[in-house]
mmCIF file of C-alpha atoms and ligand atoms in Angstrom:
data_model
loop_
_atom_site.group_PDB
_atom_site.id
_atom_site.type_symbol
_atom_site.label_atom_id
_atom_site.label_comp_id
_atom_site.label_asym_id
_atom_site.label_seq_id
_atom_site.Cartn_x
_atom_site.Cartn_y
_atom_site.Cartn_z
ATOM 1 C CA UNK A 1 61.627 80.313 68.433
ATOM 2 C CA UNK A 2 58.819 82.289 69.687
ATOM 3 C CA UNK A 3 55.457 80.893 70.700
ATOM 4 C CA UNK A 4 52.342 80.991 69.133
ATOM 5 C CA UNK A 5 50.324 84.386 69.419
ATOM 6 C CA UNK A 6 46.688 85.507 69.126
ATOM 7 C CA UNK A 7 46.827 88.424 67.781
ATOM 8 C CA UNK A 8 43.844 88.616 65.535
ATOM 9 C CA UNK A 9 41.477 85.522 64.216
ATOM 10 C CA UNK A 10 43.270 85.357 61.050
ATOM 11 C CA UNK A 11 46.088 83.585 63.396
ATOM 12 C CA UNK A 12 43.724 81.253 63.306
ATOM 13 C CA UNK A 13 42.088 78.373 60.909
ATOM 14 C CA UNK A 14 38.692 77.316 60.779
ATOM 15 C CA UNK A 15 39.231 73.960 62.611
ATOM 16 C CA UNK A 16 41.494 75.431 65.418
ATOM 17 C CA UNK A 17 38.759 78.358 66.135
ATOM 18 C CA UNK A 18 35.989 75.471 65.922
ATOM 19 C CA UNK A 19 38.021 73.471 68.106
ATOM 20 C CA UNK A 20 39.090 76.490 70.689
ATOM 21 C CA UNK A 21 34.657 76.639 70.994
ATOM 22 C CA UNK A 22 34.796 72.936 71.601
ATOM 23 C CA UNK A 23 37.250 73.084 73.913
ATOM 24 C CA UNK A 24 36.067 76.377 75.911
ATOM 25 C CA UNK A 25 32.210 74.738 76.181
ATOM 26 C CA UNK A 26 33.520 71.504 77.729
ATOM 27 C CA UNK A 27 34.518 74.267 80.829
ATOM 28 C CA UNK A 28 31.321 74.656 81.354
ATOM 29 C CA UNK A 29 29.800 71.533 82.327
ATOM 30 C CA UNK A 30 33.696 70.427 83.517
ATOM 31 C CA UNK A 31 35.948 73.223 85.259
ATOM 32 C CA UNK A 32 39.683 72.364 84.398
ATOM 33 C CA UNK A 33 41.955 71.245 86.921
ATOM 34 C CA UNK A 34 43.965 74.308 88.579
ATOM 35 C CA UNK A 35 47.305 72.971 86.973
ATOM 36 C CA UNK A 36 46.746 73.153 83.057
ATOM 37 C CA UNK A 37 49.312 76.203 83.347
ATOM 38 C CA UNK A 38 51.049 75.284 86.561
ATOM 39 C CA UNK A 39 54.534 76.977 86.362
ATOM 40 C CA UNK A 40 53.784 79.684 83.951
ATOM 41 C CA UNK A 41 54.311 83.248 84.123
ATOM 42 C CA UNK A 42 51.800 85.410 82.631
ATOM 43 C CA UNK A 43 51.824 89.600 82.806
ATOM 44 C CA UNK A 44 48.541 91.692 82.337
ATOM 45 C CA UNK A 45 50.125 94.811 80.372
ATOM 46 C CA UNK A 46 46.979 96.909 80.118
ATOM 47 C CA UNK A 47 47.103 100.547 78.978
ATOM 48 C CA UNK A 48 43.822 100.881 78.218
ATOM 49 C CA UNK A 49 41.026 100.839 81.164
ATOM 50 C CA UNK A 50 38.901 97.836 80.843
ATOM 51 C CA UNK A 51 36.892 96.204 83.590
ATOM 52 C CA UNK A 52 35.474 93.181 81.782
ATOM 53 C CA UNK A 53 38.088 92.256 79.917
ATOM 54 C CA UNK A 54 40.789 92.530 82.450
ATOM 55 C CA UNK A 55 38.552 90.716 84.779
ATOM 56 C CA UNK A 56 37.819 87.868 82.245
ATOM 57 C CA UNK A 57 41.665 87.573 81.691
ATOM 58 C CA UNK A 58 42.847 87.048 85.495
ATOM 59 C CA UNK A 59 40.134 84.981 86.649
ATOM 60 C CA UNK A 60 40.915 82.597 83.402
ATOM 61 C CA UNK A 61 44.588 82.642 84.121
ATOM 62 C CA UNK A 62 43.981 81.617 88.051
ATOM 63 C CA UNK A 63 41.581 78.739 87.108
ATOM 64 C CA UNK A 64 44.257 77.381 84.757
ATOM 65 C CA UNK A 65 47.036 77.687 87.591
ATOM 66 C CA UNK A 66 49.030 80.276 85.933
ATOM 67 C CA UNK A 67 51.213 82.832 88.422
ATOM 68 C CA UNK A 68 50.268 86.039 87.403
ATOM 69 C CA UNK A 69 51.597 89.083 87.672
ATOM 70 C CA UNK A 70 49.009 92.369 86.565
ATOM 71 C CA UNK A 71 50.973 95.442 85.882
ATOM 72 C CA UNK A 72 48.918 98.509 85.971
ATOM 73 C CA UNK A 73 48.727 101.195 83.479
ATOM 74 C CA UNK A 74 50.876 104.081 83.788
ATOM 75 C CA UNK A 75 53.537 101.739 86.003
ATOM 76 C CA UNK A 76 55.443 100.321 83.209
ATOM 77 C CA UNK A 77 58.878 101.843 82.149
ATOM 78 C CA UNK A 78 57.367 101.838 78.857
ATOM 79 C CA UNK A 79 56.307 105.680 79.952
ATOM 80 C CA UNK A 80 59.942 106.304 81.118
ATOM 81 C CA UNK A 81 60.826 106.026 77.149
ATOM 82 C CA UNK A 82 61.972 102.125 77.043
ATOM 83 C CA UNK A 83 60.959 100.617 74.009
ATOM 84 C CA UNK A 84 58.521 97.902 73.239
ATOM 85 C CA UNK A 85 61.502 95.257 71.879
ATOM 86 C CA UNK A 86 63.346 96.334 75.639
ATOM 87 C CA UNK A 87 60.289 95.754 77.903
ATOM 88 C CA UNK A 88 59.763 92.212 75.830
ATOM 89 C CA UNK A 89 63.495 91.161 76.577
ATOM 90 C CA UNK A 90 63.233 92.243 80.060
ATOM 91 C CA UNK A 91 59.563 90.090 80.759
ATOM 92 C CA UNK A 92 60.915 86.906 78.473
ATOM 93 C CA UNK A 93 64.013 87.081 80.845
ATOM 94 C CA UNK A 94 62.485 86.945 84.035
ATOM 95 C CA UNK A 95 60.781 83.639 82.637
ATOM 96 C CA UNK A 96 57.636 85.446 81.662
ATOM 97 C CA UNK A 97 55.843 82.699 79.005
ATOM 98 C CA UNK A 98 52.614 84.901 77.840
ATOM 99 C CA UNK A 99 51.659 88.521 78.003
ATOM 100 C CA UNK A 100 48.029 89.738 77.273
ATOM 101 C CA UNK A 101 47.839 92.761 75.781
ATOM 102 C CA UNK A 102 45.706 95.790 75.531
ATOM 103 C CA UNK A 103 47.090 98.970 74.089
ATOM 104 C CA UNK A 104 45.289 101.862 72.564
ATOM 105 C CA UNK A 105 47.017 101.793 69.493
ATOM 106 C CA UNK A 106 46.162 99.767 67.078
ATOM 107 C CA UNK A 107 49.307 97.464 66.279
ATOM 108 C CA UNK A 108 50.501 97.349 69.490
ATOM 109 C CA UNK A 109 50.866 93.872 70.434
ATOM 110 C CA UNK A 110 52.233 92.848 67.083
ATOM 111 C CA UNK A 111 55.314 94.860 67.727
ATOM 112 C CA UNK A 112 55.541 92.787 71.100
ATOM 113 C CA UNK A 113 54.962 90.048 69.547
ATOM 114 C CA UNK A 114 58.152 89.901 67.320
ATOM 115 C CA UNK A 115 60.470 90.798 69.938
ATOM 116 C CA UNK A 116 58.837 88.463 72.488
ATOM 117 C CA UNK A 117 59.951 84.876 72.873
ATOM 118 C CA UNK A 118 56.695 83.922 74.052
ATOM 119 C CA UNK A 119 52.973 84.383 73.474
ATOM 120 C CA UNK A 120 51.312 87.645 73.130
ATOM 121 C CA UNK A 121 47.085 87.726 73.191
ATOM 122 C CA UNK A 122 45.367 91.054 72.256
ATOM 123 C CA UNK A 123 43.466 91.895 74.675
ATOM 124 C CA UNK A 124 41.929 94.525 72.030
ATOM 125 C CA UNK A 125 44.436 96.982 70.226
ATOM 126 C CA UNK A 126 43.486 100.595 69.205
ATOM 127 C CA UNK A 127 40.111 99.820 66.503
ATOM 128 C CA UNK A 128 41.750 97.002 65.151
ATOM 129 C CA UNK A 129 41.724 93.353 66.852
ATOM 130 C CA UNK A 130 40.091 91.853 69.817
ATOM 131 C CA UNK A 131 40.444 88.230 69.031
ATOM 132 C CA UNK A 132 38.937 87.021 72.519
ATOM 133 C CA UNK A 133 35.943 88.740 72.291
ATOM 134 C CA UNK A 134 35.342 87.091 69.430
ATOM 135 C CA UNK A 135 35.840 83.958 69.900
ATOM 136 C CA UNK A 136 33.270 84.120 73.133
ATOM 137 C CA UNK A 137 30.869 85.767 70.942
ATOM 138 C CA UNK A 138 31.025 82.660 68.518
ATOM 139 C CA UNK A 139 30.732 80.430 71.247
ATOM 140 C CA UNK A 140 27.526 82.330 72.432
ATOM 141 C CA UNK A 141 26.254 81.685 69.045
ATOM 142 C CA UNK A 142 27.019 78.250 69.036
ATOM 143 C CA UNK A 143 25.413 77.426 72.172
ATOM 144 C CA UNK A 144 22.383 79.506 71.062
ATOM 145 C CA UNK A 145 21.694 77.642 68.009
ATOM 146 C CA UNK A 146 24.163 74.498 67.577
ATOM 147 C CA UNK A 147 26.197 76.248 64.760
ATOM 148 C CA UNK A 148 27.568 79.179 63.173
ATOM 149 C CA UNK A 149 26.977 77.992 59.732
ATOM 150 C CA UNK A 150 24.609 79.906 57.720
ATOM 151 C CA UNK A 151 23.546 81.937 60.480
ATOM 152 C CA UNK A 152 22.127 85.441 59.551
ATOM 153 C CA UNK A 153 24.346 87.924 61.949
ATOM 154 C CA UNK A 154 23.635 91.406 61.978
ATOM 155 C CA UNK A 155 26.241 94.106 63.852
ATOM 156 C CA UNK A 156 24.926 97.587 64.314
ATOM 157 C CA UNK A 157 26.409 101.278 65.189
ATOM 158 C CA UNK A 158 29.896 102.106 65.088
ATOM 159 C CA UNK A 159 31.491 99.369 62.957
ATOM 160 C CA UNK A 160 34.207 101.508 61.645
ATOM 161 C CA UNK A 161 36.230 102.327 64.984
ATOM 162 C CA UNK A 162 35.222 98.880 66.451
ATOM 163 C CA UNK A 163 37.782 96.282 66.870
ATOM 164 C CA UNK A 164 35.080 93.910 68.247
ATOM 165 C CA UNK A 165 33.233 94.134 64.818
ATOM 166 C CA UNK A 166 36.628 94.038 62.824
ATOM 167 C CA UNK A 167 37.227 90.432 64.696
ATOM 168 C CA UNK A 168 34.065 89.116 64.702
ATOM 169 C CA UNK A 169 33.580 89.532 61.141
ATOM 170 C CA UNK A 170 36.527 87.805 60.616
ATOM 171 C CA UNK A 171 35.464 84.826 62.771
ATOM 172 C CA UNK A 172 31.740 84.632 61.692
ATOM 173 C CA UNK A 173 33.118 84.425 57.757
ATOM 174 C CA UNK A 174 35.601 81.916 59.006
ATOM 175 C CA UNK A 175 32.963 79.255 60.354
ATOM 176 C CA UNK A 176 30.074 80.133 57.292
ATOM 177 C CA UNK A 177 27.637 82.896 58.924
ATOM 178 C CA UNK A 178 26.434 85.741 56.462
ATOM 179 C CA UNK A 179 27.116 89.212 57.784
ATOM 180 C CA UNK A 180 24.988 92.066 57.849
ATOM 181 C CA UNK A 181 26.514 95.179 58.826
ATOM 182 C CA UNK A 182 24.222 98.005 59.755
ATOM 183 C CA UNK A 183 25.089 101.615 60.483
ATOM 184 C CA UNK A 184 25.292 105.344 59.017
ATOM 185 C CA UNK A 185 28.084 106.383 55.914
ATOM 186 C CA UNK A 186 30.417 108.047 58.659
ATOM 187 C CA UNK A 187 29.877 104.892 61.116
ATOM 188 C CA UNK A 188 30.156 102.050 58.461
ATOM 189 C CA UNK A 189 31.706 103.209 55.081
ATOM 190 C CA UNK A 190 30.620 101.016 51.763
ATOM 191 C CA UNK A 191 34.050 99.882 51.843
ATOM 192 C CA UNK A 192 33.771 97.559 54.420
ATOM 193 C CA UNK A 193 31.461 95.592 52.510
ATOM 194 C CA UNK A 194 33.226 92.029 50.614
ATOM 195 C CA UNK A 195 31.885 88.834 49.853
ATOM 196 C CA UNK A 196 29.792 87.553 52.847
ATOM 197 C CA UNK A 197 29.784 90.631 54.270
ATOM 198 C CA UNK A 198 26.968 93.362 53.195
ATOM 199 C CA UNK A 199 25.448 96.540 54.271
ATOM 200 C CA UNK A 200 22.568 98.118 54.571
ATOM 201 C CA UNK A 201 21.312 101.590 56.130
ATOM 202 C CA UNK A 202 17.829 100.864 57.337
ATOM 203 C CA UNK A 203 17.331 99.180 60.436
ATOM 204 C CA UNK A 204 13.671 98.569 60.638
ATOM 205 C CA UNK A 205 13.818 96.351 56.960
ATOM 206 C CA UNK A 206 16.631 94.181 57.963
ATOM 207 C CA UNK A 207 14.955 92.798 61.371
ATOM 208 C CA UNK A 208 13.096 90.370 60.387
ATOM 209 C CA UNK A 209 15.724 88.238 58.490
ATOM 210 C CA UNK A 210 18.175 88.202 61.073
ATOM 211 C CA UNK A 211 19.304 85.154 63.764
ATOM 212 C CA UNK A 212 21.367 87.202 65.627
ATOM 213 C CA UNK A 213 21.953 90.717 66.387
ATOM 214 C CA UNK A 214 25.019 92.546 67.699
ATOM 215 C CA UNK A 215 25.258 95.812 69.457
ATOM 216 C CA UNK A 216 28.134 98.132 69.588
ATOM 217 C CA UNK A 217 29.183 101.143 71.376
ATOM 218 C CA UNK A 218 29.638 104.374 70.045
ATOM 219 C CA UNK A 219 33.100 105.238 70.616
ATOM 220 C CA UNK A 220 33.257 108.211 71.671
ATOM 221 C CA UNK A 221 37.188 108.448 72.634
ATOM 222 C CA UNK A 222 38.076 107.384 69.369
ATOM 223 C CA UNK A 223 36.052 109.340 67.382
ATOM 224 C CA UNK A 224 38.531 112.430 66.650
ATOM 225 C CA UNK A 225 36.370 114.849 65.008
ATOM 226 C CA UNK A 226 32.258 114.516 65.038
ATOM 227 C CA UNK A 227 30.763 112.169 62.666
ATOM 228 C CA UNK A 228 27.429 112.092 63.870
ATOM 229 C CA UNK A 229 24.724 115.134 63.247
ATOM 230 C CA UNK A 230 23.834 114.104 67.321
ATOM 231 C CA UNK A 231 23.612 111.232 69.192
ATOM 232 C CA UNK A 232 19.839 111.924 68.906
ATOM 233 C CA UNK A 233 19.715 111.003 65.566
ATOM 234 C CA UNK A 234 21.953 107.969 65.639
ATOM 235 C CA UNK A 235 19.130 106.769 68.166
ATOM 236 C CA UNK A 236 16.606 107.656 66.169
ATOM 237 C CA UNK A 237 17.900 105.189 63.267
ATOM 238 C CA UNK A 238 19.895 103.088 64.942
ATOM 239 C CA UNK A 239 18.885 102.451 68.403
ATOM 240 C CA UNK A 240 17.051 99.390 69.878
ATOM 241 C CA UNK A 241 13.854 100.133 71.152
ATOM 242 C CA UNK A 242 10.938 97.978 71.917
ATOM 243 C CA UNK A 243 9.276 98.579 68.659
ATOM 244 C CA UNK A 244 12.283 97.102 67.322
ATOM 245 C CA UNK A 245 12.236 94.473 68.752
ATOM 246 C CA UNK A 246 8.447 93.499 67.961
ATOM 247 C CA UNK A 247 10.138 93.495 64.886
ATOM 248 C CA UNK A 248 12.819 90.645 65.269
ATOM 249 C CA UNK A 249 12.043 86.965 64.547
ATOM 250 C CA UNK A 250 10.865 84.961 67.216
ATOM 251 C CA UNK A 251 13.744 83.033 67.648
ATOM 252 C CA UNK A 252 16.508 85.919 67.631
ATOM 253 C CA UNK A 253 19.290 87.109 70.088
ATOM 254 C CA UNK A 254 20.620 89.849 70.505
ATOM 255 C CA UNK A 255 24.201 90.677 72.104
ATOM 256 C CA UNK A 256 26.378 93.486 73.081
ATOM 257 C CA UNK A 257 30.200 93.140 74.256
ATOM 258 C CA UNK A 258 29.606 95.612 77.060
ATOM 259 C CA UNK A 259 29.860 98.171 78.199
ATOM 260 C CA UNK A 260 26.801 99.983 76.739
ATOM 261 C CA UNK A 261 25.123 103.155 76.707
ATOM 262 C CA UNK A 262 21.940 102.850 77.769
ATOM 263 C CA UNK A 263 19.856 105.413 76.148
ATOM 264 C CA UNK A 264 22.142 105.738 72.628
ATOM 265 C CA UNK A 265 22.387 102.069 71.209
ATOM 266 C CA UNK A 266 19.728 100.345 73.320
ATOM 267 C CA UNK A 267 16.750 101.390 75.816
ATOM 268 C CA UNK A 268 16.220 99.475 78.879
ATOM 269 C CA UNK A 269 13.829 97.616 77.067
ATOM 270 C CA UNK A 270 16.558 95.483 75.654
ATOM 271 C CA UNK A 271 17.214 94.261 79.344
ATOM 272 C CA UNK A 272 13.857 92.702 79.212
ATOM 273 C CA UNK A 273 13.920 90.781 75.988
ATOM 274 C CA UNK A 274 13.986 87.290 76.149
ATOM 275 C CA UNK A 275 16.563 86.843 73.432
ATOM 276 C CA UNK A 276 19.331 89.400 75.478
ATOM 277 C CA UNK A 277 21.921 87.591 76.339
ATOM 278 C CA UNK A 278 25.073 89.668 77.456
ATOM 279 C CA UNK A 279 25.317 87.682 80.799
ATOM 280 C CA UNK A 280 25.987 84.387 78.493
ATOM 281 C CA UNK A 281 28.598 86.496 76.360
ATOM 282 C CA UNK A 282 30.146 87.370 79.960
ATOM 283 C CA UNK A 283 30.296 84.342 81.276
ATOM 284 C CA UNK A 284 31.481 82.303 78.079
ATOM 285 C CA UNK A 285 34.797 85.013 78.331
ATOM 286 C CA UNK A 286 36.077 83.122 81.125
ATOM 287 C CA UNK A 287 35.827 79.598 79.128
ATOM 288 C CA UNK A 288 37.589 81.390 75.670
ATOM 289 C CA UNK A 289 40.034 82.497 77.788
ATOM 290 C CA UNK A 290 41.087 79.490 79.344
ATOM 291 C CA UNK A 291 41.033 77.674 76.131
ATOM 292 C CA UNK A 292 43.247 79.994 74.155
ATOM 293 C CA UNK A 293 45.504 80.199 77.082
ATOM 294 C CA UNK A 294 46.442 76.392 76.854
ATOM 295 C CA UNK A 295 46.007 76.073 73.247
ATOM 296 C CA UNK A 296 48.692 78.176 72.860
ATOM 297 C CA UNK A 297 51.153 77.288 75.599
ATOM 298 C CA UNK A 298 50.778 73.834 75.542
ATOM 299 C CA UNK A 299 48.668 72.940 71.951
ATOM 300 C CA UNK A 300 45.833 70.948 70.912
ATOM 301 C CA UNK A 301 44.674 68.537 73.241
ATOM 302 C CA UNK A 302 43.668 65.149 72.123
ATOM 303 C CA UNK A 303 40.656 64.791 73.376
ATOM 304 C CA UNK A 304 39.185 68.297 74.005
ATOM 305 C CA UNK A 305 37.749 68.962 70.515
ATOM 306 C CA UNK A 306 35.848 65.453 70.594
ATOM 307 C CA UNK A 307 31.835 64.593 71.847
HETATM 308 C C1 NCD Z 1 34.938 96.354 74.023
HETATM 309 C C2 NCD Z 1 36.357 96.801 73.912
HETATM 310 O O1 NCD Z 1 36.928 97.346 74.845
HETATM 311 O O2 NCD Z 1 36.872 96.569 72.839
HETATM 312 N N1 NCD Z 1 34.576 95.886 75.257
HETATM 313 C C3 NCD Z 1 35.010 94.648 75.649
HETATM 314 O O3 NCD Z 1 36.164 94.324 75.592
HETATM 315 N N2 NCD Z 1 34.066 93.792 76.089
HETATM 316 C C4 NCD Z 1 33.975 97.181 73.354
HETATM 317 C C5 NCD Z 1 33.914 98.639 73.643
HETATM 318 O O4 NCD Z 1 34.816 99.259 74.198
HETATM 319 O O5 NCD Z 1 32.916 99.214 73.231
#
C-alpha cells in the first residue's frame, strides 16, 4: 500500500494540520533527536530552482536523521524520456521511503504519487499546491496571535498564478480565519471568491480591518501573455509603501513567502516595520518540515499535539 502523501492541504483535516502546528512549535523550544527518521531514504527531485525551499527541505531532513540523497535538476533520466511511473519504481526499489517534490507543472507530484510506494510532499507544483509553505505560514500566525480562528487575513498581488495563495487559502478556511483576497481582475478573477473567501480591489479601504497581511510575488515566468498595463501601475495600487502601512492596525503583520521584488510588491520600507516578519516565516519552514516528515512516515505521535 502506498504511504501517506502531502500533496495539497486538503490531504489534510483540521485536527491533523492543528496538530502538525503543535507538533512543529514544540521544535522550537525542543530540537528533535537526530534519529526520528534514522534509516530512511529521502530524494530531493527538484526541477524547479528554489533556494529557500530546497534549503528548508534538506536541513529538516538532516535534523530528523534521514539519508538523503538531492538530485539536481536537469540530472534525472526523466529528461532522457523515462516516465514518471518508471523513475517512481526505480527510487521505491532502491529503498527510497519519501520524495519531495517540486515540478513546474502543476500536477506533477500527484502522478508520482500513484505510482510511488511511498510518500510524495509537494514541494510547490506549477500554480497549484505548496502545502509546506502553508502550513509554516499558519504556524507564523499562530505564534503571532495564539490562533487562527477568526483572524482577518488579507493576501495581495498575483493570487491567480500563486500556488502559495491557492494553499494557504485552503489552510486558513480549514482552521476558521476569514480571507480577504486583494488584487487587479487579470491578477485575482471574481471567481476565486466562495464562502469565507472575498475580494476586494482597493487596497487603501481594506487596511485597517485586517490582522494579517500576505504578500506575493508577481510571477513573472508564469505569466504567458501580459496581464498587467505595467508593473508601474500594479505598484501604484497594489504595492506596500509606508503610507500604507500608517494605514494598518496597530497590531498587524505582514508576511511574504520570499523571494520578493523589492520595488513592485513592497518598498524597503516594509523591512522596517515592526509587524514584518519573513525571518519568522523562514525559520518556522524548518519546524513544518520536520513535522510533516514524521507525521507521515511514522504517524501521530502521542504526545506531540499535547501542552
Ligand atoms: C514561492 C514558491 O516558489 O512557490 N516561494 C517559496 O517557496 N517560498 C513563492 C514564489 O515563487 O513567489
Amino acid at each position: 500500500m502506498p504511504g501517506r502523501s502531502l500533496l495539497d492541504l486538503d490531504d489534510l483535516t483540521s485536527s491533523e494540520i492543528q496538530y502538525l502546528l503543535e507538533y512543529a512549535r514544540r521544535f522550537h523550544d525542543d530540537p528533535p533527536p537526530r534519529t526520528l527518521l534514522r534509516d530512511v531514504t529521502v530524494v530531493n527531485l527538484f526541477f524547479e530552482a528554489s533556494t529557500r525551499t530546497f534549503t528548508s527541505f534538506a536541513i529538516a531532513e538532516a535534523r530528523v536523521g534521514a539519508d538523503v540523497v538531492a538530485l539536481p535538476p536537469g540530472s534525472s533520466s526523466l529528461g532522457k524520456g523515462e516516465t514518471i511511473a518508471d523513475t517512481a519504481i526505480t527510487l521505491a526499489a532502491m529503498g527510497v521511503r519519501a520524495i519531495v517534490t517540486r515540478h513546474p507543472e502543476s500536477g506533477f507530484p500527484y502522478r508520482l504519487a500513484e505510482s510511488f510506494d511511498g510518500h510524495v510532499i509537494n514541494a510547490g507544483d506549477g500554480r497549484h499546491a505548496h502545502p509546506t509553505q502553508a502550513l509554516l505560514d499558519l504556524l507564523t500566525l499562530q505564534e503571532e496571535f495564539g490562533k487562527v480562528a477568526g483572524l482577518r487575513v488579507g493576501l495581495v498581488g498575483d493570487i491567480v498564478h500563486s500556488r502559495v495563495a491557492r494553499s494557504n487559502i485552503l489552510g486558513l478556511r480549514a482552521l476558521g480565519a476569514e480571507v480577504t483576497l486583494i488584487g487587479p481582475h487579470t491578477l485575482l478573477p471574481e471567481a476565486m471568491a466562495r464562502d469565507g473567501v472575498r475580494i476586494v480591489r482597493d487596497f487603501d479601504a481594506v487596511l485597517p480591518e485586517l490582522d494579517a497581511l500576505m504578500l506575493l510575488r508577481i510571477q513573472r515566468e508564469r505569466i504567458a501573455s501580459a496581464v498587467l498595463p505595467s508593473l508601474e501601475d500594479y505598484a501604484r495600487n497594489y504595492r506596500l509603501d509606508a503610507r500604507r502601512l500608517r494605514l494598518l492596525a496597530p497590531h498587524a503583520i505582514v508576511m511574504h513567502p520570499g523571494p520578493y521584488n523589492r520595488g513592485v510588491e513592497l518598498t524597503d520600507d516594509v523591512f522596517a516595520f515592526s509587524g514584518w516578519r519573513y525571518a519568522q516565516q523562514v525559520s518556522h519552514g524548518v519546524y513544518v518540515r520536520m513535522a510533516v516528515l514524521d507525521f507521515l512516515v511514522n504517524g501521530v505521535r502521542e504526545t506531540a499535539g499535547r501542552g
